[in-house]
């Protein structure tokens, strides 16, 4: 008998149990046999292996963890099945101990409670929504959702880390954040970043966020400062230094988020400001003189929102043009929180109908449910009719598929 063989037998049985109906509350027959575990049973032809296997199985049987069912006429010599009995005997804790395996049921219950606690504490709507969705996943599937591994301590630490990321209130480099949270500048990147990104990708999968860097930047974590492109007529007023005059004829100007603390403000000379969600549209747009255009991108981190509030201090009309989808509307509402006078541009029923031949389907029921939940919600009232038409026609429209002529842009200046 060897502990290695005892562990092997129990580990195989528990792996089968965790994939069975018995683990999900129904009945299942749990055993090892030659038809399903031929590789293991074929080794019984070796005397040494057979001796170790039978001694180990018999010792497990004495602990009431398994029952050996022998081939007829080969009692005590050739097993037909090794059946798991620990479940019926209330000895699953011992079975997991022998296998050296994490108790999946315990891990799932602990993770479920941790996710519920997380959803009550987290300041990010998207992360809270995902946490509750994962609770439902655990209830229905009785399996571990990514990026969790069943180690209660590690999974709890991951949620603690996500809470800290969601609560981050200043622009930080990843290594600075890692030093403050872990006491080491490289721990986040080496041990936790991949798992954090798996969670964030799921949380923002329908929100139009482009790439991992942008995901982290939503929470003001980044390797490098974000670039803030703009075009138009304005004066950049610095706290210590000369005023920078920028004219429409000079093309695209650039700031980055690290320079915002040095900037007193921006004085815009144009009649209207147009924020654009998509980079390709921003660079391809032929904006008329008098229209100040900024590239917005997706959801904004705290530094970019500081820039938006600087823009909002000007006495202009403000418009935002984004995708006609769930993410585009969420981005508009976030931006309107910084620019109260903001109005949507080409994000309406007429535009959706005009380009219906270029529209895409909404997606699955989860997406439809989330979109429907925006109707009547504070801040989303301007999109109520649009959401109804999107749901009715099962359509959404990306900004890149919409063309705009000079006359339409000129109308923003009147």
Short mmCIF file of C-alpha atoms in Angstrom, two decimals:
data_model
loop_
_atom_site.label_atom_id
_atom_site.label_comp_id
_atom_site.label_asym_id
_atom_site.label_seq_id
_atom_site.Cartn_x
_atom_site.Cartn_y
_atom_site.Cartn_z
CA UNK A 1 0.00 0.00 0.00
CA UNK A 2 1.24 3.51 -0.80
CA UNK A 3 -0.15 6.94 -0.08
CA UNK A 4 0.48 7.83 -3.73
CA UNK A 5 -1.85 5.06 -4.92
CA UNK A 6 -4.48 5.87 -2.28
CA UNK A 7 -4.35 9.50 -3.42
CA UNK A 8 -4.62 8.51 -7.10
CA UNK A 9 -7.71 6.37 -6.54
CA UNK A 10 -9.50 9.00 -4.46
CA UNK A 11 -8.53 11.84 -6.78
CA UNK A 12 -9.97 10.02 -9.80
CA UNK A 13 -13.20 9.23 -7.96
CA UNK A 14 -13.63 12.79 -6.70
CA UNK A 15 -12.93 14.23 -10.15
CA UNK A 16 -15.73 12.01 -11.48
CA UNK A 17 -18.01 13.08 -8.62
CA UNK A 18 -17.47 16.79 -9.33
CA UNK A 19 -18.52 16.29 -12.96
CA UNK A 20 -21.55 14.18 -12.10
CA UNK A 21 -25.19 14.86 -11.35
CA UNK A 22 -24.54 13.87 -7.74
CA UNK A 23 -22.49 17.01 -7.27
CA UNK A 24 -25.45 19.07 -8.55
CA UNK A 25 -28.00 17.47 -6.27
CA UNK A 26 -29.23 14.53 -8.34
CA UNK A 27 -28.19 10.89 -8.20
CA UNK A 28 -25.27 9.28 -9.97
CA UNK A 29 -23.32 6.03 -9.75
CA UNK A 30 -19.72 6.90 -9.00
CA UNK A 31 -17.06 4.29 -9.66
CA UNK A 32 -13.90 3.39 -11.54
CA UNK A 33 -13.96 0.43 -13.92
CA UNK A 34 -12.13 -0.99 -16.92
CA UNK A 35 -14.58 0.40 -19.51
CA UNK A 36 -14.04 4.04 -18.44
CA UNK A 37 -10.62 3.81 -16.82
CA UNK A 38 -8.88 1.31 -19.06
CA UNK A 39 -5.47 2.91 -18.71
CA UNK A 40 -5.54 2.41 -14.94
CA UNK A 41 -7.04 -1.11 -14.98
CA UNK A 42 -4.69 -2.35 -17.72
CA UNK A 43 -1.80 -1.80 -15.34
CA UNK A 44 -3.21 -4.51 -13.09
CA UNK A 45 -1.38 -6.97 -15.33
CA UNK A 46 1.79 -5.87 -13.54
CA UNK A 47 2.18 -7.80 -10.26
CA UNK A 48 3.80 -4.90 -8.38
CA UNK A 49 1.18 -2.39 -9.55
CA UNK A 50 -1.67 -4.81 -8.83
CA UNK A 51 -0.39 -5.49 -5.31
CA UNK A 52 -0.09 -1.78 -4.51
CA UNK A 53 -3.49 -1.03 -6.08
CA UNK A 54 -5.35 -3.74 -4.18
CA UNK A 55 -3.69 -2.97 -0.85
CA UNK A 56 -4.52 0.74 -1.30
CA UNK A 57 -8.11 0.07 -2.36
CA UNK A 58 -8.66 -2.28 0.58
CA UNK A 59 -7.31 0.31 3.02
CA UNK A 60 -9.74 2.88 1.59
CA UNK A 61 -12.54 0.33 1.93
CA UNK A 62 -11.70 -0.11 5.60
CA UNK A 63 -12.19 3.65 6.04
CA UNK A 64 -15.62 3.32 4.33
CA UNK A 65 -14.49 5.65 1.54
CA UNK A 66 -14.86 3.09 -1.27
CA UNK A 67 -16.29 -0.36 -1.88
CA UNK A 68 -14.53 -2.93 -4.04
CA UNK A 69 -16.77 -5.00 -6.32
CA UNK A 70 -14.95 -8.11 -7.54
CA UNK A 71 -15.26 -9.94 -10.83
CA UNK A 72 -17.30 -13.09 -10.38
CA UNK A 73 -15.00 -15.95 -9.49
CA UNK A 74 -12.08 -13.55 -8.91
CA UNK A 75 -12.99 -12.32 -5.43
CA UNK A 76 -9.95 -10.82 -3.71
CA UNK A 77 -7.96 -10.99 -6.93
CA UNK A 78 -9.47 -8.89 -9.77
CA UNK A 79 -11.69 -5.87 -9.11
CA UNK A 80 -14.59 -5.10 -11.43
CA UNK A 81 -15.33 -1.67 -9.93
CA UNK A 82 -14.08 0.65 -7.22
CA UNK A 83 -17.19 2.49 -6.04
CA UNK A 84 -17.17 5.79 -4.12
CA UNK A 85 -19.08 5.39 -0.84
CA UNK A 86 -17.71 8.38 1.09
CA UNK A 87 -20.67 10.50 -0.09
CA UNK A 88 -23.26 8.11 1.33
CA UNK A 89 -21.26 7.68 4.52
CA UNK A 90 -20.79 11.39 5.19
CA UNK A 91 -17.03 11.10 4.83
CA UNK A 92 -16.35 13.49 1.97
CA UNK A 93 -14.04 15.68 4.07
CA UNK A 94 -11.85 12.65 4.67
CA UNK A 95 -12.00 11.68 1.00
CA UNK A 96 -10.75 15.12 -0.04
CA UNK A 97 -8.05 14.94 2.62
CA UNK A 98 -6.76 11.62 1.25
CA UNK A 99 -6.83 12.96 -2.31
CA UNK A 100 -5.04 16.17 -1.33
CA UNK A 101 -7.69 17.91 -3.39
CA UNK A 102 -9.61 21.12 -2.73
CA UNK A 103 -13.20 20.48 -1.73
CA UNK A 104 -15.01 22.02 -4.70
CA UNK A 105 -18.38 22.29 -2.92
CA UNK A 106 -16.76 24.19 -0.05
CA UNK A 107 -14.84 26.38 -2.50
CA UNK A 108 -18.00 27.21 -4.47
CA UNK A 109 -19.99 28.11 -1.35
CA UNK A 110 -17.15 30.30 -0.07
CA UNK A 111 -16.72 31.99 -3.45
CA UNK A 112 -20.46 32.61 -3.73
CA UNK A 113 -20.52 34.38 -0.36
CA UNK A 114 -17.39 36.35 -1.25
CA UNK A 115 -18.93 37.49 -4.55
CA UNK A 116 -22.12 38.60 -2.81
CA UNK A 117 -20.08 40.58 -0.30
CA UNK A 118 -18.04 42.05 -3.16
CA UNK A 119 -21.19 43.15 -5.00
CA UNK A 120 -22.33 45.10 -1.93
CA UNK A 121 -18.98 46.86 -1.49
CA UNK A 122 -17.71 47.52 -5.01
CA UNK A 123 -18.11 51.01 -6.50
CA UNK A 124 -18.12 49.82 -10.14
CA UNK A 125 -21.53 48.94 -11.60
CA UNK A 126 -19.99 46.65 -14.21
CA UNK A 127 -17.95 44.71 -11.65
CA UNK A 128 -20.98 44.37 -9.35
CA UNK A 129 -23.11 43.11 -12.25
CA UNK A 130 -20.50 40.49 -13.11
CA UNK A 131 -20.17 39.37 -9.49
CA UNK A 132 -23.93 38.74 -9.30
CA UNK A 133 -23.88 36.98 -12.68
CA UNK A 134 -21.13 34.67 -11.39
CA UNK A 135 -23.23 33.89 -8.31
CA UNK A 136 -26.02 32.75 -10.67
CA UNK A 137 -23.47 30.76 -12.69
CA UNK A 138 -22.30 28.94 -9.54
CA UNK A 139 -25.90 28.17 -8.54
CA UNK A 140 -26.83 26.78 -11.96
CA UNK A 141 -23.58 25.09 -13.06
CA UNK A 142 -21.96 24.15 -9.74
CA UNK A 143 -18.57 24.78 -11.28
CA UNK A 144 -15.85 27.38 -10.85
CA UNK A 145 -16.10 30.44 -13.09
CA UNK A 146 -12.93 31.98 -14.44
CA UNK A 147 -10.67 33.48 -13.15
CA UNK A 148 -11.22 31.71 -9.81
CA UNK A 149 -9.32 28.52 -8.96
CA UNK A 150 -11.13 27.22 -5.87
CA UNK A 151 -8.41 28.18 -3.42
CA UNK A 152 -10.50 30.12 -0.91
CA UNK A 153 -7.62 32.31 0.24
CA UNK A 154 -6.43 33.15 -3.29
CA UNK A 155 -9.93 33.80 -4.61
CA UNK A 156 -10.64 36.07 -1.65
CA UNK A 157 -7.40 37.95 -2.30
CA UNK A 158 -8.37 38.42 -5.95
CA UNK A 159 -11.69 39.99 -4.97
CA UNK A 160 -9.92 42.17 -2.39
CA UNK A 161 -7.56 43.30 -5.15
CA UNK A 162 -10.46 44.06 -7.51
CA UNK A 163 -12.13 46.14 -4.78
CA UNK A 164 -8.94 48.16 -4.38
CA UNK A 165 -8.69 48.68 -8.15
CA UNK A 166 -12.33 49.82 -8.36
CA UNK A 167 -11.77 52.25 -5.48
CA UNK A 168 -8.55 53.71 -6.89
CA UNK A 169 -9.00 57.48 -6.91
CA UNK A 170 -5.82 58.71 -8.53
CA UNK A 171 -3.77 58.03 -11.63
CA UNK A 172 -1.16 55.37 -10.76
CA UNK A 173 1.38 53.31 -12.58
CA UNK A 174 0.86 49.58 -12.19
CA UNK A 175 4.08 49.19 -10.22
CA UNK A 176 3.20 52.01 -7.84
CA UNK A 177 -0.18 50.41 -7.22
CA UNK A 178 1.49 47.03 -6.72
CA UNK A 179 3.92 48.49 -4.18
CA UNK A 180 1.08 50.02 -2.18
CA UNK A 181 -1.16 46.95 -2.25
CA UNK A 182 1.37 44.13 -2.03
CA UNK A 183 4.46 45.88 -0.70
CA UNK A 184 6.28 44.82 -3.87
CA UNK A 185 6.33 46.58 -7.25
CA UNK A 186 6.24 43.44 -9.42
CA UNK A 187 3.73 41.18 -7.64
CA UNK A 188 0.69 42.56 -9.47
CA UNK A 189 2.14 41.99 -12.93
CA UNK A 190 3.75 38.62 -12.20
CA UNK A 191 1.05 36.93 -10.13
CA UNK A 192 -2.30 38.71 -10.43
CA UNK A 193 -2.62 40.85 -13.55
CA UNK A 194 -3.74 38.05 -15.87
CA UNK A 195 -6.53 37.00 -13.50
CA UNK A 196 -7.63 40.60 -12.96
CA UNK A 197 -7.83 41.14 -16.72
CA UNK A 198 -9.94 37.99 -17.20
CA UNK A 199 -12.45 39.41 -14.72
CA UNK A 200 -12.39 42.89 -16.28
CA UNK A 201 -12.80 41.55 -19.82
CA UNK A 202 -15.93 39.70 -18.75
CA UNK A 203 -17.30 42.74 -16.93
CA UNK A 204 -16.82 45.07 -19.92
CA UNK A 205 -17.28 42.62 -22.81
CA UNK A 206 -20.35 44.47 -24.13
CA UNK A 207 -19.06 47.96 -23.41
CA UNK A 208 -16.80 48.58 -26.40
CA UNK A 209 -13.57 48.77 -24.39
CA UNK A 210 -10.57 48.31 -26.65
CA UNK A 211 -7.72 46.27 -25.19
CA UNK A 212 -6.28 45.45 -21.80
CA UNK A 213 -4.56 48.80 -21.36
CA UNK A 214 -7.86 50.61 -21.75
CA UNK A 215 -9.51 48.24 -19.29
CA UNK A 216 -7.00 49.10 -16.58
CA UNK A 217 -7.11 52.78 -17.48
CA UNK A 218 -10.81 52.82 -16.56
CA UNK A 219 -9.57 52.53 -12.99
CA UNK A 220 -6.63 54.92 -13.50
CA UNK A 221 -4.06 52.13 -13.64
CA UNK A 222 -1.66 52.25 -16.54
CA UNK A 223 1.91 51.69 -17.57
CA UNK A 224 2.03 54.98 -19.43
CA UNK A 225 -0.10 58.15 -19.42
CA UNK A 226 -3.15 58.20 -21.71
CA UNK A 227 -3.06 60.41 -24.78
CA UNK A 228 -5.82 63.05 -25.13
CA UNK A 229 -6.07 64.19 -28.78
CA UNK A 230 -8.05 67.29 -29.77
CA UNK A 231 -8.58 69.63 -32.74
CA UNK A 232 -9.90 73.21 -32.81
CA UNK A 233 -9.28 76.71 -31.50
CA UNK A 234 -8.32 77.07 -27.83
CA UNK A 235 -5.81 78.33 -25.30
CA UNK A 236 -4.17 75.95 -22.85
CA UNK A 237 -3.56 77.86 -19.62
CA UNK A 238 -0.69 76.40 -17.58
CA UNK A 239 -0.25 76.89 -13.84
CA UNK A 240 3.41 77.85 -14.23
CA UNK A 241 4.24 78.92 -17.74
CA UNK A 242 2.99 80.69 -20.85
CA UNK A 243 -0.42 80.13 -22.41
CA UNK A 244 -0.34 77.73 -25.37
CA UNK A 245 -2.44 78.91 -28.32
CA UNK A 246 -3.82 76.13 -30.48
CA UNK A 247 -5.53 76.85 -33.78
CA UNK A 248 -7.72 74.68 -35.99
CA UNK A 249 -5.28 75.00 -38.89
CA UNK A 250 -2.51 73.36 -36.81
CA UNK A 251 -4.21 69.97 -37.00
CA UNK A 252 -4.44 67.56 -34.08
CA UNK A 253 -3.03 68.56 -30.72
CA UNK A 254 -2.05 66.18 -27.95
CA UNK A 255 -2.02 66.23 -24.17
CA UNK A 256 -1.43 63.27 -21.90
CA UNK A 257 -2.96 62.57 -18.52
CA UNK A 258 0.32 63.16 -16.69
CA UNK A 259 0.27 66.83 -17.79
CA UNK A 260 -3.21 67.62 -16.45
CA UNK A 261 -2.00 68.53 -12.98
CA UNK A 262 0.16 71.22 -14.62
CA UNK A 263 -2.79 72.64 -16.55
CA UNK A 264 -4.92 75.39 -15.05
CA UNK A 265 -7.60 74.97 -17.69
CA UNK A 266 -8.53 75.25 -21.33
CA UNK A 267 -10.31 78.23 -22.90
CA UNK A 268 -12.19 77.15 -26.03
CA UNK A 269 -12.89 79.74 -28.73
CA UNK A 270 -15.24 77.54 -30.74
CA UNK A 271 -19.04 77.47 -30.56
CA UNK A 272 -19.42 73.75 -29.94
CA UNK A 273 -17.45 70.76 -28.68
CA UNK A 274 -17.91 67.30 -30.19
CA UNK A 275 -16.62 64.26 -28.31
CA UNK A 276 -16.04 61.18 -30.48
CA UNK A 277 -15.91 57.63 -29.15
CA UNK A 278 -13.98 55.88 -31.93
CA UNK A 279 -10.41 56.71 -32.91
CA UNK A 280 -10.84 56.00 -36.63
CA UNK A 281 -13.83 58.35 -36.80
CA UNK A 282 -11.96 61.09 -34.92
CA UNK A 283 -8.98 61.06 -37.25
CA UNK A 284 -11.10 60.72 -40.40
CA UNK A 285 -13.54 63.52 -39.56
CA UNK A 286 -13.28 66.76 -41.56
CA UNK A 287 -14.50 69.13 -38.89
CA UNK A 288 -15.53 72.66 -39.88
CA UNK A 289 -13.88 75.74 -38.42
CA UNK A 290 -15.62 76.59 -35.16
CA UNK A 291 -16.13 72.99 -33.99
CA UNK A 292 -13.77 71.78 -31.26
CA UNK A 293 -13.36 68.01 -31.53
CA UNK A 294 -11.92 65.67 -28.89
CA UNK A 295 -11.20 61.97 -29.07
CA UNK A 296 -12.98 60.35 -26.16
CA UNK A 297 -12.36 56.64 -26.59
CA UNK A 298 -14.23 54.29 -24.30
CA UNK A 299 -14.94 54.54 -20.61
CA UNK A 300 -12.74 57.11 -18.89
CA UNK A 301 -10.43 56.80 -15.94
CA UNK A 302 -10.22 59.49 -13.31
CA UNK A 303 -7.49 61.51 -15.05
CA UNK A 304 -9.40 61.69 -18.34
CA UNK A 305 -12.50 62.75 -16.44
CA UNK A 306 -10.47 65.65 -15.02
CA UNK A 307 -9.88 66.71 -18.63
CA UNK A 308 -13.61 66.47 -19.39
CA UNK A 309 -14.44 68.73 -16.45
CA UNK A 310 -11.96 71.28 -17.75
CA UNK A 311 -13.76 71.22 -21.10
CA UNK A 312 -17.12 71.59 -19.34
CA UNK A 313 -16.05 74.89 -17.76
CA UNK A 314 -16.43 76.57 -21.17
CA UNK A 315 -19.64 78.19 -22.38
CA UNK A 316 -20.18 76.05 -25.48
CA UNK A 317 -22.66 73.50 -26.66
CA UNK A 318 -21.43 69.98 -25.98
CA UNK A 319 -22.18 66.88 -28.05
CA UNK A 320 -21.07 63.26 -27.89
CA UNK A 321 -21.08 60.85 -30.80
CA UNK A 322 -20.65 57.15 -30.05
CA UNK A 323 -21.82 53.69 -31.02
CA UNK A 324 -25.54 52.97 -30.92
CA UNK A 325 -25.17 50.10 -28.50
CA UNK A 326 -25.10 49.39 -24.79
CA UNK A 327 -21.52 50.55 -24.34
CA UNK A 328 -22.04 53.72 -26.35
CA UNK A 329 -24.99 54.77 -24.18
CA UNK A 330 -23.16 53.91 -20.96
CA UNK A 331 -20.19 56.00 -22.11
CA UNK A 332 -22.48 58.95 -22.89
CA UNK A 333 -24.05 58.80 -19.41
CA UNK A 334 -20.64 58.64 -17.76
CA UNK A 335 -19.44 61.65 -19.79
CA UNK A 336 -22.62 63.59 -19.03
CA UNK A 337 -21.73 63.20 -15.36
CA UNK A 338 -18.71 65.42 -16.07
CA UNK A 339 -20.34 67.62 -18.73
CA UNK A 340 -23.96 68.21 -17.64
CA UNK A 341 -24.86 70.13 -20.83
CA UNK A 342 -23.92 67.15 -23.02
CA UNK A 343 -26.27 66.14 -25.86
CA UNK A 344 -26.14 62.98 -28.02
CA UNK A 345 -25.19 63.38 -31.69
CA UNK A 346 -26.31 60.80 -34.28
CA UNK A 347 -27.34 58.45 -31.49
CA UNK A 348 -31.06 58.30 -32.26
CA UNK A 349 -33.80 56.29 -33.94
CA UNK A 350 -33.46 58.13 -37.27
CA UNK A 351 -29.77 57.25 -37.53
CA UNK A 352 -30.41 53.61 -36.62
CA UNK A 353 -33.09 53.38 -39.31
CA UNK A 354 -31.06 55.22 -41.93
CA UNK A 355 -28.17 52.75 -41.60
CA UNK A 356 -30.23 49.64 -40.83
CA UNK A 357 -28.49 47.74 -43.65
CA UNK A 358 -25.19 48.11 -41.76
CA UNK A 359 -26.57 47.25 -38.32
CA UNK A 360 -25.63 44.17 -36.34
CA UNK A 361 -27.72 41.89 -34.15
CA UNK A 362 -27.79 42.68 -30.45
CA UNK A 363 -26.53 39.31 -29.27
CA UNK A 364 -27.81 36.95 -26.59
CA UNK A 365 -30.48 37.33 -23.95
CA UNK A 366 -28.02 38.64 -21.36
CA UNK A 367 -27.18 41.60 -23.61
CA UNK A 368 -30.87 42.27 -24.31
CA UNK A 369 -31.66 42.15 -20.60
CA UNK A 370 -28.92 44.63 -19.78
CA UNK A 371 -30.02 46.94 -22.60
CA UNK A 372 -33.65 46.74 -21.50
CA UNK A 373 -32.65 47.59 -17.94
CA UNK A 374 -31.44 51.02 -19.16
CA UNK A 375 -34.96 52.12 -20.14
CA UNK A 376 -36.24 54.70 -17.69
CA UNK A 377 -33.01 54.60 -15.73
CA UNK A 378 -31.68 57.91 -14.44
CA UNK A 379 -29.51 59.54 -17.10
CA UNK A 380 -30.70 57.25 -19.91
CA UNK A 381 -34.07 58.89 -20.56
CA UNK A 382 -32.78 60.52 -23.75
CA UNK A 383 -32.32 57.01 -25.19
CA UNK A 384 -35.65 55.46 -24.19
CA UNK A 385 -37.12 55.49 -27.70
CA UNK A 386 -33.83 54.34 -29.20
CA UNK A 387 -33.55 51.40 -26.81
CA UNK A 388 -37.11 50.35 -27.60
CA UNK A 389 -36.37 50.38 -31.34
CA UNK A 390 -33.09 48.49 -30.85
CA UNK A 391 -34.87 45.77 -28.89
CA UNK A 392 -37.76 45.60 -31.33
CA UNK A 393 -35.52 45.36 -34.38
CA UNK A 394 -32.71 43.38 -32.71
CA UNK A 395 -30.17 45.93 -33.98
CA UNK A 396 -27.18 47.95 -32.88
CA UNK A 397 -24.93 50.18 -34.97
CA UNK A 398 -21.23 50.93 -34.76
CA UNK A 399 -20.10 54.51 -35.25
CA UNK A 400 -17.70 53.57 -38.05
CA UNK A 401 -20.66 52.64 -40.26
CA UNK A 402 -22.15 56.13 -40.05
CA UNK A 403 -21.07 58.86 -42.45
CA UNK A 404 -21.57 62.56 -41.72
CA UNK A 405 -21.55 65.46 -44.16
CA UNK A 406 -20.30 68.99 -43.60
CA UNK A 407 -23.81 70.44 -43.39
CA UNK A 408 -24.70 68.14 -40.47
CA UNK A 409 -21.58 69.20 -38.60
CA UNK A 410 -22.17 72.86 -39.42
CA UNK A 411 -25.60 72.59 -37.81
CA UNK A 412 -23.91 71.94 -34.46
CA UNK A 413 -22.52 75.50 -34.56
CA UNK A 414 -25.88 77.26 -34.86
#
